């Protein structure tokens, strides 16, 4: 169940009510940005094609635009009235395309320039969360000159090494001995100039989708992820049918509520809007939830988690997509 204000009804009910009053023609000509140039291009194409198909099924005048194949400045020639961002990772989820859309005065789905840029940088994200008193695993930025023994002494074992600006577990390594650190660093550094190591929290892997902005933002149902051999890598995220997803989670109601509250606070601290998804680990020893990262352009594939949570709130995929696009109507005539 969502965290709701009294008297507002469920999020699902309100989505249905809003969509029942929507004239899709008011959305005009819509661009769906997909593909792009990041390491998550393949997943973005899957997400974007799903979004495009959903919008077309609702009668929206929607068209694909791949900034990985076309110069993004060509967006101005397309005469779009708004765009749905289905790009993942750098050059799509990092504030760069958002900045261009601001210059073109094109309303778009998802967070603005600053929130996008902050959220994709795992180190900046953690610094903001810590300044707001929100729990996240201990971490350290790694360089080629890092003293591996000192890193292990500070963070303990096992620990996680990953690029600071990548998603979908790209370049991520679970390190169980100090001898593995140099190789893990080299792998992450091959994808990103900034590399982060963080304490590995052992326990339940959870994710919590979020919608809205500011005081009206709210958390959707929490999802528990059970990957085979506890390995939620790129393959098991997007292509494997072995990973189990539980929504409801089967956890105690107060645990779900705590995770929702933490995720919502994390979303607000970064200034996110429209939608996002916070990844959380629940420490099996203490029961304490720890924030891992914030996704500001979540996946919309057949294995994606936001549609799963929306369905638990009785909202089907196509209605979720249409509702997210509808939020761009609020950006018109106002600073984004």
Coordinates of C-alpha atoms in Angstrom, one line a residue:
X1 CA 0.0 0.0 0.0
X2 CA 1.2 3.5 -0.8
X3 CA 2.1 6.0 1.9
X4 CA -0.9 8.3 1.5
X5 CA -2.4 11.4 3.0
X6 CA -5.8 10.8 4.7
X7 CA -8.8 11.1 2.5
X8 CA -6.9 11.0 -0.8
X9 CA -7.8 7.3 -1.6
X10 CA -5.3 4.9 -3.1
X11 CA -2.8 6.0 -5.7
X12 CA -4.3 3.5 -8.2
X13 CA -7.8 5.0 -7.8
X14 CA -6.5 8.5 -8.4
X15 CA -4.5 7.4 -11.5
X16 CA -7.7 5.9 -12.9
X17 CA -9.7 9.1 -12.1
X18 CA -7.1 11.3 -13.7
X19 CA -6.9 9.2 -16.9
X20 CA -10.6 9.0 -17.2
X21 CA -10.6 12.8 -17.7
X22 CA -7.6 12.9 -20.0
X23 CA -8.0 13.8 -23.7
X24 CA -5.0 12.2 -25.3
X25 CA -5.1 14.8 -28.0
X26 CA -4.0 17.3 -25.4
X27 CA -0.6 15.5 -25.2
X28 CA 0.1 16.5 -28.9
X29 CA 3.0 15.0 -30.8
X30 CA 5.1 12.9 -28.3
X31 CA 8.7 11.7 -28.7
X32 CA 9.9 8.6 -27.0
X33 CA 13.6 8.8 -26.3
X34 CA 15.2 5.4 -26.4
X35 CA 18.5 3.7 -27.1
X36 CA 21.1 6.4 -26.5
X37 CA 24.8 5.9 -26.0
X38 CA 25.3 4.4 -22.6
X39 CA 26.2 0.9 -21.6
X40 CA 22.5 0.3 -21.0
X41 CA 21.5 1.0 -24.6
X42 CA 20.1 -2.5 -25.1
X43 CA 17.8 -2.2 -22.0
X44 CA 16.8 1.3 -23.1
X45 CA 15.6 0.0 -26.4
X46 CA 13.5 -2.6 -24.7
X47 CA 12.0 -0.1 -22.3
X48 CA 11.4 2.5 -25.0
X49 CA 9.7 0.1 -27.4
X50 CA 7.4 -1.0 -24.6
X51 CA 6.6 2.6 -23.8
X52 CA 6.0 3.5 -27.5
X53 CA 3.7 0.5 -28.0
X54 CA 1.8 1.4 -24.8
X55 CA 1.3 5.0 -25.9
X56 CA 0.2 4.0 -29.4
X57 CA -2.3 1.6 -27.9
X58 CA -3.8 4.5 -26.0
X59 CA -4.2 6.6 -29.1
X60 CA -1.2 8.9 -28.4
X61 CA 0.6 10.4 -31.4
X62 CA 3.9 8.9 -30.3
X63 CA 7.2 8.5 -32.3
X64 CA 10.6 6.9 -31.4
X65 CA 13.7 9.1 -31.3
X66 CA 17.1 7.4 -30.7
X67 CA 19.8 10.0 -29.7
X68 CA 22.3 7.2 -30.1
X69 CA 21.7 7.2 -33.8
X70 CA 20.7 10.8 -34.4
X71 CA 22.1 14.0 -33.2
X72 CA 20.0 15.1 -30.1
X73 CA 19.7 18.6 -31.5
X74 CA 17.5 17.1 -34.2
X75 CA 14.8 17.0 -31.6
X76 CA 14.0 20.6 -32.5
X77 CA 13.1 19.5 -36.0
X78 CA 10.6 16.9 -34.9
X79 CA 8.2 19.5 -33.5
X80 CA 7.4 17.3 -30.4
X81 CA 5.1 18.8 -27.8
X82 CA 6.6 16.7 -25.0
X83 CA 8.9 13.6 -24.6
X84 CA 8.9 10.4 -22.6
X85 CA 12.5 9.6 -21.5
X86 CA 13.2 5.9 -21.8
X87 CA 17.0 6.4 -21.7
X88 CA 19.1 4.7 -19.0
X89 CA 22.5 5.6 -17.7
X90 CA 24.8 8.4 -19.0
X91 CA 23.6 10.9 -21.6
X92 CA 20.0 10.0 -20.7
X93 CA 19.6 9.8 -17.0
X94 CA 22.4 12.1 -15.9
X95 CA 20.9 15.6 -16.6
X96 CA 22.5 16.1 -20.0
X97 CA 19.5 15.3 -22.2
X98 CA 17.3 17.0 -19.5
X99 CA 19.3 20.2 -20.0
X100 CA 18.9 20.1 -23.7
X101 CA 15.1 19.6 -23.3
X102 CA 15.0 22.6 -21.0
X103 CA 16.7 24.7 -23.6
X104 CA 14.2 23.5 -26.2
X105 CA 11.4 24.2 -23.8
X106 CA 10.2 20.6 -24.2
X107 CA 8.3 19.1 -21.2
X108 CA 9.7 15.7 -20.3
X109 CA 9.1 12.8 -17.9
X110 CA 11.2 12.2 -14.9
X111 CA 13.5 14.4 -12.7
X112 CA 15.1 17.7 -13.7
X113 CA 18.7 18.5 -14.5
X114 CA 20.0 18.7 -10.9
X115 CA 18.2 15.7 -9.5
X116 CA 19.2 13.6 -12.5
X117 CA 22.9 14.6 -12.2
X118 CA 23.0 14.0 -8.5
X119 CA 21.2 10.7 -8.6
X120 CA 23.4 9.1 -11.2
X121 CA 26.5 9.9 -9.2
X122 CA 26.5 7.3 -6.5
X123 CA 29.1 9.3 -4.4
X124 CA 27.2 12.6 -4.6
X125 CA 23.9 10.7 -3.8
X126 CA 25.4 9.1 -0.7
X127 CA 26.8 12.4 0.5
X128 CA 23.4 14.1 0.2
X129 CA 21.7 11.1 2.0
X130 CA 24.2 11.2 4.8
X131 CA 23.7 14.9 5.2
X132 CA 20.0 14.2 5.7
X133 CA 20.6 11.5 8.2
X134 CA 19.6 8.7 5.9
X135 CA 21.2 5.2 6.2
X136 CA 23.5 4.1 3.4
X137 CA 26.4 1.6 3.5
X138 CA 29.9 3.0 4.4
X139 CA 31.9 3.9 1.2
X140 CA 35.1 5.2 -0.2
X141 CA 36.0 6.5 -3.6
X142 CA 38.8 4.4 -5.1
X143 CA 41.7 5.4 -7.3
X144 CA 44.7 3.6 -8.7
X145 CA 46.7 4.9 -5.7
X146 CA 44.3 3.5 -3.1
X147 CA 45.8 1.4 -0.3
X148 CA 43.7 -1.8 -0.7
X149 CA 44.4 -3.0 2.9
X150 CA 43.3 0.3 4.3
X151 CA 40.1 0.1 2.2
X152 CA 39.3 -3.3 3.6
X153 CA 40.1 -2.2 7.1
X154 CA 37.6 0.7 6.8
X155 CA 34.8 -1.1 4.9
X156 CA 35.3 -4.7 5.9
X157 CA 34.6 -7.8 3.8
X158 CA 32.7 -8.6 1.7
X159 CA 32.5 -5.2 -0.1
X160 CA 31.1 -4.0 -3.4
X161 CA 33.1 -2.2 -6.1
X162 CA 31.3 -0.5 -8.9
X163 CA 31.5 2.5 -11.3
X164 CA 30.0 5.6 -9.8
X165 CA 27.9 6.5 -12.9
X166 CA 26.7 3.2 -14.3
X167 CA 23.6 1.2 -13.6
X168 CA 22.2 -2.3 -14.2
X169 CA 25.1 -3.8 -12.2
X170 CA 27.5 -3.0 -15.0
X171 CA 31.1 -3.3 -13.8
X172 CA 30.0 -4.4 -10.4
X173 CA 32.1 -6.9 -8.4
X174 CA 31.5 -8.5 -5.0
X175 CA 35.0 -8.6 -3.3
X176 CA 35.6 -11.2 -0.7
X177 CA 39.4 -10.8 -0.2
X178 CA 41.9 -8.0 -0.5
X179 CA 43.6 -9.7 -3.4
X180 CA 40.4 -9.3 -5.5
X181 CA 40.3 -5.5 -5.1
X182 CA 42.8 -4.4 -7.8
X183 CA 41.0 -6.5 -10.5
X184 CA 37.6 -5.2 -9.3
X185 CA 38.9 -1.6 -9.4
X186 CA 40.3 -2.1 -13.0
X187 CA 36.9 -3.5 -14.2
X188 CA 34.9 -0.6 -12.8
X189 CA 37.5 2.0 -13.9
X190 CA 37.3 0.6 -17.5
X191 CA 33.7 2.0 -17.5
X192 CA 34.0 5.1 -15.4
X193 CA 36.5 7.6 -14.2
X194 CA 35.0 7.5 -10.7
X195 CA 34.9 4.2 -8.8
X196 CA 33.2 3.5 -5.5
X197 CA 33.6 0.8 -2.9
X198 CA 31.0 0.2 -0.3
X199 CA 30.3 -2.2 2.6
X200 CA 28.3 -5.1 1.4
X201 CA 25.1 -5.4 3.3
X202 CA 24.0 -9.0 3.5
X203 CA 20.2 -9.6 3.6
X204 CA 17.0 -9.1 1.7
X205 CA 17.3 -7.1 -1.6
X206 CA 14.4 -4.7 -1.9
X207 CA 13.3 -1.9 -4.2
X208 CA 10.7 0.8 -3.8
X209 CA 9.2 2.8 -6.6
X210 CA 8.2 6.4 -6.0
X211 CA 5.9 8.9 -7.7
X212 CA 5.1 12.5 -7.5
X213 CA 7.1 15.5 -6.3
X214 CA 7.8 17.4 -3.1
X215 CA 5.0 17.1 -0.5
X216 CA 2.8 15.1 -2.8
X217 CA 5.4 12.4 -3.5
X218 CA 4.6 8.9 -2.3
X219 CA 5.9 5.4 -2.2
X220 CA 4.4 2.5 -4.1
X221 CA 4.5 -1.1 -2.8
X222 CA 7.9 -2.5 -1.9
X223 CA 9.2 -5.4 -4.0
X224 CA 11.5 -8.2 -2.6
X225 CA 14.0 -9.5 -5.1
X226 CA 15.3 -13.1 -4.8
X227 CA 17.9 -13.8 -7.5
X228 CA 19.5 -17.2 -8.0
X229 CA 22.6 -17.7 -5.8
X230 CA 21.9 -14.1 -4.5
X231 CA 23.4 -12.8 -7.8
X232 CA 21.3 -10.0 -9.2
X233 CA 23.5 -9.2 -12.1
X234 CA 22.7 -7.8 -15.6
X235 CA 21.5 -11.1 -16.9
X236 CA 19.3 -11.9 -13.9
X237 CA 17.8 -8.4 -14.0
X238 CA 16.7 -8.4 -17.6
X239 CA 16.8 -11.8 -19.2
X240 CA 16.5 -14.6 -16.7
X241 CA 13.2 -16.1 -15.5
X242 CA 14.9 -17.6 -12.5
X243 CA 14.8 -14.4 -10.4
X244 CA 11.8 -14.2 -8.1
X245 CA 9.9 -11.0 -7.3
X246 CA 7.6 -10.8 -4.3
X247 CA 5.0 -8.0 -4.1
X248 CA 3.8 -8.1 -1.4
X249 CA 7.2 -8.9 0.0
X250 CA 6.1 -11.2 2.8
X251 CA 7.9 -9.0 5.3
X252 CA 6.2 -7.5 8.4
X253 CA 4.0 -4.5 7.6
X254 CA 6.1 -2.3 9.8
X255 CA 9.3 -3.3 7.8
X256 CA 7.6 -2.4 4.5
X257 CA 6.5 0.9 5.9
X258 CA 10.0 1.7 7.2
X259 CA 11.5 1.0 3.8
X260 CA 8.8 3.2 2.1
X261 CA 9.5 6.0 4.5
X262 CA 13.3 5.8 3.9
X263 CA 12.9 5.6 0.1
X264 CA 10.6 8.5 0.1
X265 CA 13.0 10.6 2.2
X266 CA 15.8 9.7 -0.2
X267 CA 13.7 10.7 -3.2
X268 CA 12.8 14.1 -1.7
X269 CA 16.4 14.8 -0.5
X270 CA 17.6 14.5 -4.1
X271 CA 14.7 16.7 -5.4
X272 CA 13.4 14.0 -7.7
X273 CA 10.0 14.3 -9.5
X274 CA 7.5 12.3 -11.6
X275 CA 8.9 8.9 -10.7
X276 CA 12.0 7.0 -9.5
X277 CA 13.0 3.8 -7.8
X278 CA 15.1 3.4 -4.7
X279 CA 17.2 0.2 -4.2
X280 CA 17.5 -0.9 -0.6
X281 CA 19.2 -3.7 1.3
X282 CA 17.7 -5.0 4.6
X283 CA 20.5 -6.1 6.9
X284 CA 19.7 -9.7 8.0
X285 CA 21.5 -9.2 11.3
X286 CA 19.9 -5.9 12.5
X287 CA 16.8 -5.6 10.3
X288 CA 18.0 -2.1 9.4
X289 CA 17.4 -0.9 5.8
X290 CA 20.2 0.7 3.8
X291 CA 19.8 2.9 0.7
X292 CA 22.0 1.8 -2.3
X293 CA 21.0 4.1 -5.1
X294 CA 18.2 6.1 -6.8
X295 CA 17.1 5.4 -10.3
X296 CA 15.5 8.5 -12.0
X297 CA 14.6 6.7 -15.3
X298 CA 13.6 3.3 -14.2
X299 CA 13.4 0.4 -16.6
X300 CA 10.1 -0.4 -18.4
X301 CA 10.9 -3.9 -19.7
X302 CA 9.0 -7.1 -19.1
X303 CA 11.2 -7.7 -16.1
X304 CA 11.0 -4.2 -14.7
X305 CA 10.0 -3.3 -11.2
X306 CA 8.0 -0.1 -11.4
X307 CA 5.3 -1.7 -13.6
X308 CA 5.3 -4.6 -11.1
X309 CA 4.6 -2.3 -8.2
X310 CA 2.0 -0.4 -10.2
X311 CA 0.2 -3.6 -11.0
X312 CA 0.1 -4.4 -7.3
X313 CA -1.7 -1.0 -7.0
X314 CA -4.1 -2.2 -9.8
X315 CA -2.6 -0.1 -12.6
X316 CA -1.7 -1.8 -15.8
X317 CA 1.5 -1.1 -17.8
X318 CA -0.1 1.1 -20.5
X319 CA -2.0 3.2 -17.9
X320 CA 1.2 3.7 -15.9
X321 CA 3.0 5.0 -19.0
X322 CA 0.1 7.3 -20.0
X323 CA -0.1 8.7 -16.4
X324 CA 3.6 9.3 -16.3
X325 CA 3.4 11.2 -19.6
X326 CA 0.4 13.2 -18.3
X327 CA 2.6 14.6 -15.6
X328 CA 4.4 16.6 -18.2
X329 CA 1.3 18.8 -18.7
X330 CA 2.2 20.4 -15.3
X331 CA 5.5 21.6 -16.7
X332 CA 4.0 23.8 -19.4
X333 CA 4.3 27.4 -18.8
X334 CA 6.4 26.9 -15.7
X335 CA 10.1 26.6 -14.9
X336 CA 11.0 22.9 -14.9

